[in-house]
Tab-separated table of N, CA and C in Angstrom:
chain	number	residue	atom	x	y	z
I	1	PRO	N	62.617	81.803	55.888
I	1	PRO	CA	63.916	81.521	56.512
I	1	PRO	C	63.865	80.334	57.482
I	2	HIS	N	62.751	80.217	58.214
I	2	HIS	CA	62.617	79.131	59.188
I	2	HIS	C	62.611	77.772	58.489
I	3	LEU	N	61.905	77.676	57.382
I	3	LEU	CA	61.845	76.416	56.639
I	3	LEU	C	63.192	76.063	56.021
I	4	VAL	N	63.876	77.063	55.500
I	4	VAL	CA	65.193	76.829	54.903
I	4	VAL	C	66.175	76.358	55.968
I	5	LEU	N	66.144	76.995	57.125
I	5	LEU	CA	67.027	76.594	58.224
I	5	LEU	C	66.736	75.158	58.663
I	6	GLY	N	65.446	74.827	58.744
I	6	GLY	CA	65.058	73.460	59.094
I	6	GLY	C	65.548	72.445	58.076
I	7	LEU	N	65.442	72.786	56.807
I	7	LEU	CA	65.911	71.904	55.738
I	7	LEU	C	67.424	71.713	55.804
I	8	ILE	N	68.144	72.798	55.986
I	8	ILE	CA	69.610	72.719	56.093
I	8	ILE	C	70.003	71.875	57.298
I	9	SER	N	69.318	72.084	58.417
I	9	SER	CA	69.599	71.296	59.617
I	9	SER	C	69.384	69.808	59.355
I	10	ARG	N	68.317	69.477	58.672
I	10	ARG	CA	68.020	68.074	58.362
I	10	ARG	C	69.061	67.467	57.424
I	11	ILE	N	69.485	68.224	56.435
I	11	ILE	CA	70.516	67.749	55.502
I	11	ILE	C	71.821	67.469	56.242
I	12	VAL	N	72.205	68.374	57.118
I	12	VAL	CA	73.433	68.195	57.901
I	12	VAL	C	73.308	66.956	58.787
I	13	LYS	N	72.164	66.791	59.429
I	13	LYS	CA	71.948	65.635	60.305
I	13	LYS	C	72.044	64.322	59.519
I	14	VAL	N	71.411	64.271	58.361
I	14	VAL	CA	71.463	63.069	57.526
I	14	VAL	C	72.905	62.771	57.117
I	15	GLN	N	73.635	63.798	56.725
I	15	GLN	CA	75.031	63.616	56.312
I	15	GLN	C	75.891	63.132	57.478
I	16	LEU	N	75.705	63.730	58.653
I	16	LEU	CA	76.488	63.332	59.824
I	16	LEU	C	76.230	61.876	60.219
I	17	LEU	N	74.987	61.455	60.092
I	17	LEU	CA	74.611	60.119	60.548
I	17	LEU	C	74.698	59.044	59.468
I	18	ALA	N	75.083	59.421	58.264
I	18	ALA	CA	75.104	58.480	57.139
I	18	ALA	C	75.996	57.267	57.400
I	19	HIS	N	77.031	57.408	58.176
I	19	HIS	CA	77.967	56.302	58.401
I	19	HIS	C	77.699	55.527	59.693
I	20	VAL	N	76.634	55.877	60.408
I	20	VAL	CA	76.344	55.222	61.683
I	20	VAL	C	75.421	54.034	61.439
I	21	ASN	N	76.040	52.901	61.144
I	21	ASN	CA	75.297	51.653	61.007
I	21	ASN	C	76.268	50.482	61.107
I	22	VAL	N	75.714	49.307	61.334
I	22	VAL	CA	76.529	48.114	61.561
I	22	VAL	C	77.316	47.723	60.323
I	23	LYS	N	76.786	48.010	59.155
I	23	LYS	CA	77.482	47.642	57.923
I	23	LYS	C	78.771	48.442	57.757
I	24	LYS	N	78.740	49.704	58.139
I	24	LYS	CA	79.930	50.541	57.996
I	24	LYS	C	80.819	50.528	59.233
I	25	ILE	N	80.236	50.202	60.387
I	25	ILE	CA	81.009	50.127	61.638
I	25	ILE	C	80.688	48.780	62.299
I	26	PRO	N	81.312	47.707	61.829
I	26	PRO	CA	80.992	46.373	62.357
I	26	PRO	C	81.273	46.215	63.851
I	27	GLU	N	82.115	47.079	64.409
I	27	GLU	CA	82.422	47.009	65.833
I	27	GLU	C	81.183	47.234	66.695
I	28	LEU	N	80.134	47.820	66.122
I	28	LEU	CA	78.902	48.054	66.873
I	28	LEU	C	78.262	46.750	67.332
I	29	VAL	N	78.594	45.657	66.678
I	29	VAL	CA	78.045	44.354	67.057
I	29	VAL	C	78.483	43.971	68.473
I	30	GLU	N	79.591	44.534	68.952
I	30	GLU	CA	80.058	44.253	70.315
I	30	GLU	C	78.998	44.586	71.356
I	31	MET	N	78.088	45.490	71.034
I	31	MET	CA	77.062	45.915	71.986
I	31	MET	C	75.941	44.906	72.121
I	32	THR	N	75.910	43.899	71.296
I	32	THR	CA	74.790	42.965	71.272
I	32	THR	C	75.112	41.690	72.030
I	33	GLU	N	74.044	40.994	72.394
I	33	GLU	CA	74.210	39.750	73.144
I	33	GLU	C	73.588	38.560	72.422
I	34	GLY	N	73.362	38.675	71.146
I	34	GLY	CA	72.776	37.559	70.407
I	34	GLY	C	72.357	37.995	69.017
I	35	ILE	N	72.007	37.016	68.215
I	35	ILE	CA	71.650	37.280	66.825
I	35	ILE	C	70.403	38.155	66.723
I	36	GLU	N	69.454	38.001	67.677
I	36	GLU	CA	68.248	38.820	67.644
I	36	GLU	C	68.595	40.296	67.823
I	37	GLU	N	69.532	40.581	68.721
I	37	GLU	CA	69.924	41.966	68.949
I	37	GLU	C	70.679	42.538	67.756
I	38	VAL	N	71.442	41.711	67.053
I	38	VAL	CA	72.135	42.174	65.847
I	38	VAL	C	71.105	42.555	64.797
I	39	GLU	N	70.091	41.711	64.629
I	39	GLU	CA	69.019	42.005	63.666
I	39	GLU	C	68.314	43.307	64.045
I	40	GLU	N	68.032	43.470	65.315
I	40	GLU	CA	67.376	44.699	65.786
I	40	GLU	C	68.257	45.920	65.502
I	41	LEU	N	69.547	45.789	65.779
I	41	LEU	CA	70.490	46.883	65.564
I	41	LEU	C	70.555	47.291	64.089
I	42	LEU	N	70.421	46.313	63.203
I	42	LEU	CA	70.458	46.590	61.764
I	42	LEU	C	69.302	47.489	61.319
I	43	HIS	N	68.207	47.460	62.069
I	43	HIS	CA	67.009	48.195	61.662
I	43	HIS	C	66.764	49.470	62.472
I	44	LEU	N	67.629	49.753	63.421
I	44	LEU	CA	67.457	50.969	64.223
I	44	LEU	C	67.895	52.205	63.450
I	45	PRO	N	67.219	53.339	63.678
I	45	PRO	CA	67.704	54.589	63.080
I	45	PRO	C	69.047	54.970	63.696
I	46	PRO	N	69.871	55.724	62.986
I	46	PRO	CA	71.209	56.070	63.478
I	46	PRO	C	71.224	56.720	64.863
I	47	GLU	N	70.240	57.570	65.165
I	47	GLU	CA	70.195	58.216	66.484
I	47	GLU	C	70.064	57.177	67.588
I	48	LYS	N	69.248	56.163	67.356
I	48	LYS	CA	69.054	55.094	68.350
I	48	LYS	C	70.311	54.236	68.482
I	49	VAL	N	70.999	54.010	67.369
I	49	VAL	CA	72.258	53.262	67.417
I	49	VAL	C	73.266	54.023	68.272
I	50	LEU	N	73.348	55.338	68.078
I	50	LEU	CA	74.279	56.142	68.881
I	50	LEU	C	73.914	56.120	70.361
I	51	LEU	N	72.642	56.227	70.674
I	51	LEU	CA	72.217	56.162	72.076
I	51	LEU	C	72.572	54.807	72.689
I	52	ARG	N	72.358	53.772	71.919
I	52	ARG	CA	72.682	52.431	72.416
I	52	ARG	C	74.185	52.280	72.641
I	53	TRP	N	74.968	52.804	71.691
I	53	TRP	CA	76.429	52.769	71.814
I	53	TRP	C	76.869	53.552	73.055
I	54	MET	N	76.294	54.732	73.221
I	54	MET	CA	76.649	55.562	74.372
I	54	MET	C	76.306	54.852	75.684
I	55	ASN	N	75.101	54.308	75.790
I	55	ASN	CA	74.697	53.613	77.014
I	55	ASN	C	75.534	52.365	77.271
I	56	PHE	N	75.936	51.684	76.218
I	56	PHE	CA	76.815	50.523	76.356
I	56	PHE	C	78.122	50.923	77.046
I	57	HIS	N	78.737	52.004	76.567
I	57	HIS	CA	79.999	52.450	77.152
I	57	HIS	C	79.804	53.095	78.525
I	58	LEU	N	78.708	53.795	78.712
I	58	LEU	CA	78.434	54.393	80.022
I	58	LEU	C	78.247	53.309	81.083
I	59	LYS	N	77.555	52.256	80.721
I	59	LYS	CA	77.357	51.143	81.657
I	59	LYS	C	78.698	50.516	82.028
I	60	LYS	N	79.565	50.326	81.031
I	60	LYS	CA	80.907	49.792	81.306
I	60	LYS	C	81.682	50.724	82.242
I	61	GLY	N	81.419	52.025	82.130
I	61	GLY	CA	82.098	53.016	82.961
I	61	GLY	C	81.461	53.223	84.326
I	62	GLY	N	80.379	52.491	84.616
I	62	GLY	CA	79.749	52.573	85.928
I	62	GLY	C	78.662	53.629	86.055
I	63	TYR	N	78.249	54.227	84.969
I	63	TYR	CA	77.197	55.250	85.003
I	63	TYR	C	75.864	54.558	85.267
I	64	LYS	N	75.105	55.061	86.218
I	64	LYS	CA	73.872	54.395	86.647
I	64	LYS	C	72.636	54.805	85.856
I	65	LYS	N	72.675	55.972	85.214
I	65	LYS	CA	71.496	56.460	84.487
I	65	LYS	C	71.502	55.926	83.056
I	66	ASN	N	70.329	55.964	82.442
I	66	ASN	CA	70.202	55.603	81.036
I	66	ASN	C	69.987	56.886	80.237
I	67	VAL	N	70.775	57.090	79.210
I	67	VAL	CA	70.631	58.259	78.352
I	67	VAL	C	69.640	57.904	77.253
I	68	SER	N	68.544	58.651	77.187
I	68	SER	CA	67.506	58.343	76.197
I	68	SER	C	67.330	59.450	75.166
I	69	ASN	N	68.115	60.538	75.299
I	69	ASN	CA	68.015	61.634	74.333
I	69	ASN	C	69.331	62.399	74.300
I	70	PHE	N	69.463	63.263	73.318
I	70	PHE	CA	70.684	64.056	73.170
I	70	PHE	C	70.494	65.480	73.690
I	71	SER	N	69.544	65.658	74.601
I	71	SER	CA	69.306	66.996	75.144
I	71	SER	C	69.341	66.976	76.666
I	72	SER	N	68.202	66.791	77.302
I	72	SER	CA	68.134	66.915	78.762
I	72	SER	C	68.999	65.894	79.501
I	73	ASP	N	69.174	64.712	78.956
I	73	ASP	CA	69.979	63.686	79.629
I	73	ASP	C	71.473	64.007	79.622
I	74	LEU	N	71.887	64.969	78.806
I	74	LEU	CA	73.308	65.310	78.704
I	74	LEU	C	73.634	66.679	79.307
I	75	LYS	N	72.622	67.404	79.750
I	75	LYS	CA	72.794	68.787	80.215
I	75	LYS	C	73.818	68.954	81.333
I	76	ASP	N	73.912	67.983	82.223
I	76	ASP	CA	74.825	68.147	83.360
I	76	ASP	C	76.269	67.784	83.028
I	77	GLY	N	76.514	67.218	81.853
I	77	GLY	CA	77.869	66.901	81.418
I	77	GLY	C	78.459	65.635	82.021
I	78	GLU	N	77.762	65.023	82.964
I	78	GLU	CA	78.301	63.831	83.635
I	78	GLU	C	78.482	62.662	82.666
I	79	ALA	N	77.486	62.428	81.830
I	79	ALA	CA	77.581	61.312	80.884
I	79	ALA	C	78.758	61.511	79.931
I	80	TYR	N	78.952	62.747	79.482
I	80	TYR	CA	80.098	63.028	78.605
I	80	TYR	C	81.417	62.723	79.318
I	81	ALA	N	81.536	63.144	80.566
I	81	ALA	CA	82.783	62.924	81.308
I	81	ALA	C	83.084	61.431	81.432
I	82	ILE	N	82.077	60.655	81.772
I	82	ILE	CA	82.272	59.210	81.933
I	82	ILE	C	82.550	58.551	80.582
I	83	LEU	N	81.833	58.965	79.552
I	83	LEU	CA	82.042	58.391	78.220
I	83	LEU	C	83.460	58.662	77.721
I	84	LEU	N	83.924	59.897	77.853
I	84	LEU	CA	85.284	60.225	77.414
I	84	LEU	C	86.325	59.413	78.182
I	85	HIS	N	86.116	59.278	79.488
I	85	HIS	CA	87.054	58.493	80.303
I	85	HIS	C	87.034	57.023	79.890
I	86	GLU	N	85.864	56.515	79.584
I	86	GLU	CA	85.741	55.113	79.164
I	86	GLU	C	86.434	54.877	77.821
I	87	LEU	N	86.310	55.829	76.911
I	87	LEU	CA	86.872	55.673	75.571
I	87	LEU	C	88.365	55.974	75.501
I	88	ALA	N	88.822	56.921	76.331
I	88	ALA	CA	90.235	57.333	76.279
I	88	ALA	C	90.747	57.633	77.687
I	89	PRO	N	90.874	56.604	78.525
I	89	PRO	CA	91.283	56.831	79.916
I	89	PRO	C	92.680	57.429	80.063
I	90	GLU	N	93.522	57.237	79.042
I	90	GLU	CA	94.871	57.789	79.111
I	90	GLU	C	94.880	59.310	78.941
I	91	SER	N	93.834	59.862	78.350
I	91	SER	CA	93.764	61.309	78.092
I	91	SER	C	92.668	62.022	78.864
I	92	CYS	N	91.621	61.295	79.216
I	92	CYS	CA	90.445	61.913	79.841
I	92	CYS	C	90.196	61.309	81.218
I	93	ASN	N	90.147	62.175	82.209
I	93	ASN	CA	89.914	61.708	83.578
I	93	ASN	C	88.502	62.065	84.029
I	94	LEU	N	88.203	61.750	85.265
I	94	LEU	CA	86.864	62.006	85.808
I	94	LEU	C	86.797	63.281	86.643
I	95	VAL	N	87.814	64.117	86.567
I	95	VAL	CA	87.844	65.373	87.316
I	95	VAL	C	86.612	66.242	87.048
I	96	PRO	N	86.090	66.298	85.810
I	96	PRO	CA	84.898	67.124	85.594
I	96	PRO	C	83.721	66.765	86.508
I	97	LEU	N	83.648	65.524	86.963
I	97	LEU	CA	82.548	65.120	87.840
I	97	LEU	C	82.606	65.815	89.198
I	98	ASP	N	83.786	66.306	89.581
I	98	ASP	CA	83.949	67.004	90.854
I	98	ASP	C	83.567	68.477	90.771
I	99	ILE	N	83.249	68.952	89.593
I	99	ILE	CA	82.900	70.358	89.388
I	99	ILE	C	81.395	70.526	89.553
I	100	ASN	N	80.989	71.440	90.425
I	100	ASN	CA	79.565	71.622	90.714
I	100	ASN	C	78.810	72.407	89.652
I	101	SER	N	79.415	73.394	89.079
I	101	SER	CA	78.747	74.234	88.090
I	101	SER	C	78.615	73.481	86.771
I	102	PRO	N	77.388	73.344	86.259
I	102	PRO	CA	77.215	72.652	84.973
I	102	PRO	C	78.009	73.303	83.834
I	103	MET	N	78.077	74.621	83.807
I	103	MET	CA	78.809	75.311	82.742
I	103	MET	C	80.308	75.017	82.851
I	104	GLU	N	80.854	75.067	84.054
I	104	GLU	CA	82.282	74.782	84.250
I	104	GLU	C	82.584	73.314	83.972
I	105	ARG	N	81.648	72.432	84.349
I	105	ARG	CA	81.825	71.003	84.064
I	105	ARG	C	81.833	70.791	82.547
I	106	ALA	N	80.916	71.449	81.843
I	106	ALA	CA	80.864	71.321	80.381
I	106	ALA	C	82.163	71.832	79.754
I	107	LYS	N	82.709	72.921	80.273
I	107	LYS	CA	83.985	73.431	79.757
I	107	LYS	C	85.093	72.407	79.963
I	108	ALA	N	85.124	71.794	81.146
I	108	ALA	CA	86.157	70.796	81.448
I	108	ALA	C	86.005	69.563	80.546
I	109	VAL	N	84.780	69.140	80.325
I	109	VAL	CA	84.526	67.991	79.455
I	109	VAL	C	85.005	68.287	78.036
I	110	LEU	N	84.691	69.477	77.543
I	110	LEU	CA	85.085	69.818	76.175
I	110	LEU	C	86.594	70.019	76.051
I	111	SER	N	87.239	70.443	77.112
I	111	SER	CA	88.706	70.526	77.099
I	111	SER	C	89.300	69.132	76.923
I	112	GLN	N	88.714	68.159	77.610
I	112	GLN	CA	89.197	66.787	77.464
I	112	GLN	C	88.856	66.237	76.075
I	113	ALA	N	87.701	66.590	75.550
I	113	ALA	CA	87.334	66.156	74.199
I	113	ALA	C	88.332	66.703	73.181
I	114	ASP	N	88.802	67.936	73.412
I	114	ASP	CA	89.829	68.528	72.542
I	114	ASP	C	91.098	67.675	72.536
I	115	LEU	N	91.443	67.133	73.691
I	115	LEU	CA	92.673	66.344	73.809
I	115	LEU	C	92.668	65.110	72.909
I	116	ILE	N	91.485	64.575	72.666
I	116	ILE	CA	91.425	63.370	71.836
I	116	ILE	C	90.824	63.666	70.457
I	117	GLY	N	90.695	64.938	70.137
I	117	GLY	CA	90.267	65.342	68.798
I	117	GLY	C	88.811	65.096	68.469
I	118	CYS	N	87.939	65.137	69.478
I	118	CYS	CA	86.530	64.881	69.158
I	118	CYS	C	85.601	66.032	69.541
I	119	ARG	N	86.147	67.207	69.689
I	119	ARG	CA	85.283	68.365	69.917
I	119	ARG	C	85.076	69.046	68.569
I	120	LYS	N	83.854	69.037	68.108
I	120	LYS	CA	83.603	69.600	66.786
I	120	LYS	C	82.677	70.793	66.851
I	121	TYR	N	81.407	70.556	67.028
I	121	TYR	CA	80.405	71.591	66.820
I	121	TYR	C	79.808	72.145	68.107
I	122	VAL	N	80.105	71.552	69.223
I	122	VAL	CA	79.388	71.868	70.452
I	122	VAL	C	80.201	72.790	71.363
I	123	SER	N	79.485	73.674	72.054
I	123	SER	CA	80.100	74.579	73.017
I	123	SER	C	79.577	74.214	74.411
I	124	PRO	N	80.210	74.716	75.471
I	124	PRO	CA	79.682	74.445	76.813
I	124	PRO	C	78.211	74.869	76.945
I	125	LYS	N	77.877	75.995	76.356
I	125	LYS	CA	76.490	76.483	76.412
I	125	LYS	C	75.541	75.494	75.745
I	126	ASP	N	75.962	74.890	74.636
I	126	ASP	CA	75.124	73.911	73.937
I	126	ASP	C	74.837	72.700	74.814
I	127	ILE	N	75.841	72.254	75.557
I	127	ILE	CA	75.649	71.115	76.455
I	127	ILE	C	74.669	71.481	77.556
I	128	VAL	N	74.922	72.584	78.227
I	128	VAL	CA	74.101	73.003	79.369
I	128	VAL	C	72.658	73.301	78.951
I	129	GLU	N	72.479	73.830	77.764
I	129	GLU	CA	71.128	74.135	77.284
I	129	GLU	C	70.454	72.930	76.634
I	130	GLY	N	71.200	71.856	76.450
I	130	GLY	CA	70.626	70.638	75.883
I	130	GLY	C	70.292	70.743	74.410
I	131	SER	N	71.180	71.330	73.634
I	131	SER	CA	70.962	71.477	72.195
I	131	SER	C	71.061	70.119	71.511
I	132	THR	N	69.930	69.553	71.155
I	132	THR	CA	69.874	68.204	70.594
I	132	THR	C	70.751	68.026	69.368
I	133	ASN	N	70.598	68.901	68.383
I	133	ASN	CA	71.343	68.725	67.139
I	133	ASN	C	72.847	68.867	67.348
I	134	LEU	N	73.259	69.803	68.180
I	134	LEU	CA	74.696	69.971	68.394
I	134	LEU	C	75.265	68.866	69.261
I	135	ASN	N	74.516	68.413	70.255
I	135	ASN	CA	74.972	67.284	71.073
I	135	ASN	C	75.049	66.015	70.232
I	136	LEU	N	74.147	65.843	69.316
I	136	LEU	CA	74.194	64.698	68.413
I	136	LEU	C	75.422	64.783	67.515
I	137	GLY	N	75.764	65.970	67.067
I	137	GLY	CA	76.888	66.174	66.172
I	137	GLY	C	78.241	65.880	66.774
I	138	ILE	N	78.357	65.908	68.090
I	138	ILE	CA	79.655	65.671	68.727
I	138	ILE	C	80.120	64.234	68.496
I	139	TYR	N	79.202	63.319	68.237
I	139	TYR	CA	79.571	61.915	68.036
I	139	TYR	C	80.016	61.606	66.628
I	140	CYS	N	79.705	62.472	65.693
I	140	CYS	CA	79.903	62.111	64.293
I	140	CYS	C	81.154	62.675	63.696
């Protein structure tokens, strides 16, 4: 059962990330500052492209930390709150950042994600526990 679950998880991950590349999403080139970076972006695995995209928008939103994974770096929900506000400021505010409880902050972040139709597979518990696969799935 463990091997089958691992295989299914991998298949789902591959399917979710199949469209994350510069050829299918040319707007990703906006994150680069030169032809060398475009070439580098063309050869990055989809997970790295998503991290780069996320950090690009977080930096624009004033976030000081660098997100290097889809687990521990997202546990507090702060990066999600800033990212949602950066992408959809008309629907998502920064109120979740004022919430001290990580679980309550995650609930507030996911409520805002619902407003713009991008809450899919992740629950507040998944964010707080740093579930890599589910946190990765929220982008796809």
